[in-house]
PDB file of C-alpha atoms in Angstrom:
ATOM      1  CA  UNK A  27      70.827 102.888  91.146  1.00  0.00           C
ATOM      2  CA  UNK A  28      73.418 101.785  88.580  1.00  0.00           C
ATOM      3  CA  UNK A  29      72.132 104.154  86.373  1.00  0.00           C
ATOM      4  CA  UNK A  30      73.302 106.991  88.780  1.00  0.00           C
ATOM      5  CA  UNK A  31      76.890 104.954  89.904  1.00  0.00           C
ATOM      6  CA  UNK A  32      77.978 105.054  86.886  1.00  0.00           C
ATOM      7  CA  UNK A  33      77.000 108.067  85.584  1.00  0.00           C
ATOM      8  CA  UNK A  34      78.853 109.644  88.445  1.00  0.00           C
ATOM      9  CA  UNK A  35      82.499 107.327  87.517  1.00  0.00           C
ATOM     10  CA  UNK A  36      82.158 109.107  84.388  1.00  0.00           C
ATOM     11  CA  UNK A  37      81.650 113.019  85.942  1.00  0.00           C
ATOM     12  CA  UNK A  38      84.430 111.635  88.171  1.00  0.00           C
ATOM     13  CA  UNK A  39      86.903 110.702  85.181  1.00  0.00           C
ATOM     14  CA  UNK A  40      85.923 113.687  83.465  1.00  0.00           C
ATOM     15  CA  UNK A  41      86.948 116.013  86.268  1.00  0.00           C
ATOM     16  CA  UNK A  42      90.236 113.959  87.207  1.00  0.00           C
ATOM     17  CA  UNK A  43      91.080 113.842  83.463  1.00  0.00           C
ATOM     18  CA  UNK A  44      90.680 117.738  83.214  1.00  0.00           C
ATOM     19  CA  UNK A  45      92.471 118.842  86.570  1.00  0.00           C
ATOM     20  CA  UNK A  46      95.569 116.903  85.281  1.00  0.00           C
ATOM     21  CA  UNK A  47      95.823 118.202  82.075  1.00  0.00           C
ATOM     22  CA  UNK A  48      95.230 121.322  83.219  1.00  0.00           C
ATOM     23  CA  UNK A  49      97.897 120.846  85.762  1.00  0.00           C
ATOM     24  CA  UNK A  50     100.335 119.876  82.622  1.00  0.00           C
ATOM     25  CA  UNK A  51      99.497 122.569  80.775  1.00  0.00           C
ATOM     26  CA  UNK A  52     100.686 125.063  83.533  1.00  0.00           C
ATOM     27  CA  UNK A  53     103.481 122.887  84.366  1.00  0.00           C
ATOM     28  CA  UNK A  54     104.663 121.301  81.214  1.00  0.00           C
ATOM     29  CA  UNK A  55     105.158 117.992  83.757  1.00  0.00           C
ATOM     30  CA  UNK A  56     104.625 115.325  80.914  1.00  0.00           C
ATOM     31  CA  UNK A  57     103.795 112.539  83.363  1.00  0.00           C
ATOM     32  CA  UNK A  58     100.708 114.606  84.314  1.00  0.00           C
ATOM     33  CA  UNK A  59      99.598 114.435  80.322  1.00  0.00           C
ATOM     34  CA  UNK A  60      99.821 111.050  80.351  1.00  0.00           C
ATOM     35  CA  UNK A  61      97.672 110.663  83.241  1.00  0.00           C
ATOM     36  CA  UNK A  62      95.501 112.838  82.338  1.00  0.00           C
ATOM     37  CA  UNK A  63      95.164 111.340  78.753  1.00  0.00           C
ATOM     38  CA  UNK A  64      94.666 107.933  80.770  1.00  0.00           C
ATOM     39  CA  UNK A  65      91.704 109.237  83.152  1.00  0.00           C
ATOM     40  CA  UNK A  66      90.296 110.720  79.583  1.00  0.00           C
ATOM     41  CA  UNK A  67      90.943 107.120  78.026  1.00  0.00           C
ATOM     42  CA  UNK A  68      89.013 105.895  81.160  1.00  0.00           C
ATOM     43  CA  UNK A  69      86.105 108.432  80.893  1.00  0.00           C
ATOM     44  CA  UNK A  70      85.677 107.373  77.109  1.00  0.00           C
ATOM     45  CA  UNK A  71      85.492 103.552  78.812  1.00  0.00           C
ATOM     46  CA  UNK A  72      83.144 104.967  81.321  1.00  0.00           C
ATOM     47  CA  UNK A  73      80.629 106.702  78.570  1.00  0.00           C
ATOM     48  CA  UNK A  74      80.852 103.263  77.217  1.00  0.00           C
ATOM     49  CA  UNK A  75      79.701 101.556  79.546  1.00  0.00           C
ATOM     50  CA  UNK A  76      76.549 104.201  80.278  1.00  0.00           C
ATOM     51  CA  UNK A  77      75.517 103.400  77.113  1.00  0.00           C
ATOM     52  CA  UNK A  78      76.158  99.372  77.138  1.00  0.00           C
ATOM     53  CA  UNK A  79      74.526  99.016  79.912  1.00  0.00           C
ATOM     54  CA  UNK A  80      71.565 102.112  80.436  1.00  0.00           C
ATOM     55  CA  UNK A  81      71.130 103.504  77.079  1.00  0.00           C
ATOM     56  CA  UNK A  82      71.348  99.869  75.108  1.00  0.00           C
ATOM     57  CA  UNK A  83      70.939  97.158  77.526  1.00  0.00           C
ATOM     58  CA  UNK A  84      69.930  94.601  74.832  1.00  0.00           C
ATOM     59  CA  UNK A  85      70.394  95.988  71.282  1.00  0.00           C
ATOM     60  CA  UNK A  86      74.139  96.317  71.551  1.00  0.00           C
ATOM     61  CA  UNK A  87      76.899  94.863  72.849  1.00  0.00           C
ATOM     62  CA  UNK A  88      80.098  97.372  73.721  1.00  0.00           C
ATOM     63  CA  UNK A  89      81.696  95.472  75.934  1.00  0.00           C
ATOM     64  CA  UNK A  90      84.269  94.861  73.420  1.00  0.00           C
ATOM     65  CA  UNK A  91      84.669  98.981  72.565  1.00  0.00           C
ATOM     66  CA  UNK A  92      84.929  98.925  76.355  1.00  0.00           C
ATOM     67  CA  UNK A  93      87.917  96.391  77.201  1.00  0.00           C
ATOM     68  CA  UNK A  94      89.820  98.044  74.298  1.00  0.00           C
ATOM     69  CA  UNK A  95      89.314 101.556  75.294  1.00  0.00           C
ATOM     70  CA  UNK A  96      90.457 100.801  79.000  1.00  0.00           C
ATOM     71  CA  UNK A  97      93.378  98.912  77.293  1.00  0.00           C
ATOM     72  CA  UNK A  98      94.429 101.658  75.639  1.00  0.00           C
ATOM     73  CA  UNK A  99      94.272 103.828  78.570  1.00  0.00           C
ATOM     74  CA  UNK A 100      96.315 101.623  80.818  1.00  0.00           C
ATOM     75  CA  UNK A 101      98.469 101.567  78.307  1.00  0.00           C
ATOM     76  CA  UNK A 102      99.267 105.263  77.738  1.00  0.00           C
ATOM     77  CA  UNK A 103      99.786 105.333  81.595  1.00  0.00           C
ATOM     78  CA  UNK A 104     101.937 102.796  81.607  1.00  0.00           C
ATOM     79  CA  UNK A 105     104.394 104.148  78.427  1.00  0.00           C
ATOM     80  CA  UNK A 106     104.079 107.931  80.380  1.00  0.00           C
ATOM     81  CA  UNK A 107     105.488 105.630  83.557  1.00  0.00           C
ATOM     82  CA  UNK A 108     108.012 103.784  81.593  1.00  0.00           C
ATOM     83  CA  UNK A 109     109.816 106.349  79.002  1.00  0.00           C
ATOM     84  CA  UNK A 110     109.647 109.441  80.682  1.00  0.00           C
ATOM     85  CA  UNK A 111     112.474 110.853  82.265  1.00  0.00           C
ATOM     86  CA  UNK A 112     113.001 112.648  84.654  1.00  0.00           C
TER      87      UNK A 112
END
C-alpha cells in the first residue's frame, strides 16, 4: 500500500510541477516558475523517497538526499514569495 501512496505523491508533483510551469511559460508570471520549480524540487524529494523506501529499503539510506532536496524546494518557494515584485 505504501508502495502505491507514494508512487502516486510523485505522479501528483509531477503533474502540479508541469501545469505551473506551463502556466508561466504562457504567462511570463514569475511567481508561477517558482512554484512550479518548488513542486519539481518536491517531485525530485518524492522519487527519493520511492527509492529509500521501495526500491532500497535496507541497502541505502536517502533520507539525507531527501531532507536536502525538500529544503531546497521550500526554499526556492520561499525566495519566489519574498523578492518578487509585483
Amino acid at each position: 500500500m505504501g508502495t502505491l501512496i507514494y508512487t502516486l505523491c510523485a505522479l501528483t508533483s509531477l503533474a502540479v510541477a508541469w501545469v505551473l510551469l506551463r502556466s508561466y511559460r504562457q504567462t511570463g508570471y514569475r511567481l508561477l516558475m517558482w512554484s512550479g520549480a518548488c513542486f519539481a524540487g518536491l517531485t525530485f524529494n518524492n522519487l527519493l523517497l520511492v527509492l529509500d523506501k521501495v526500491i532500497f529499503p535496507v541497502e541505502y539510506d536517502f533520507s539525507l538526499a531527501r531532507a536536502l532536496s525538500a529544503l531546497v524546494a521550500v526554499l526556492l518557494l520561499l525566495y519566489g514569495l519574498i523578492y518578487e515584485k509585483e
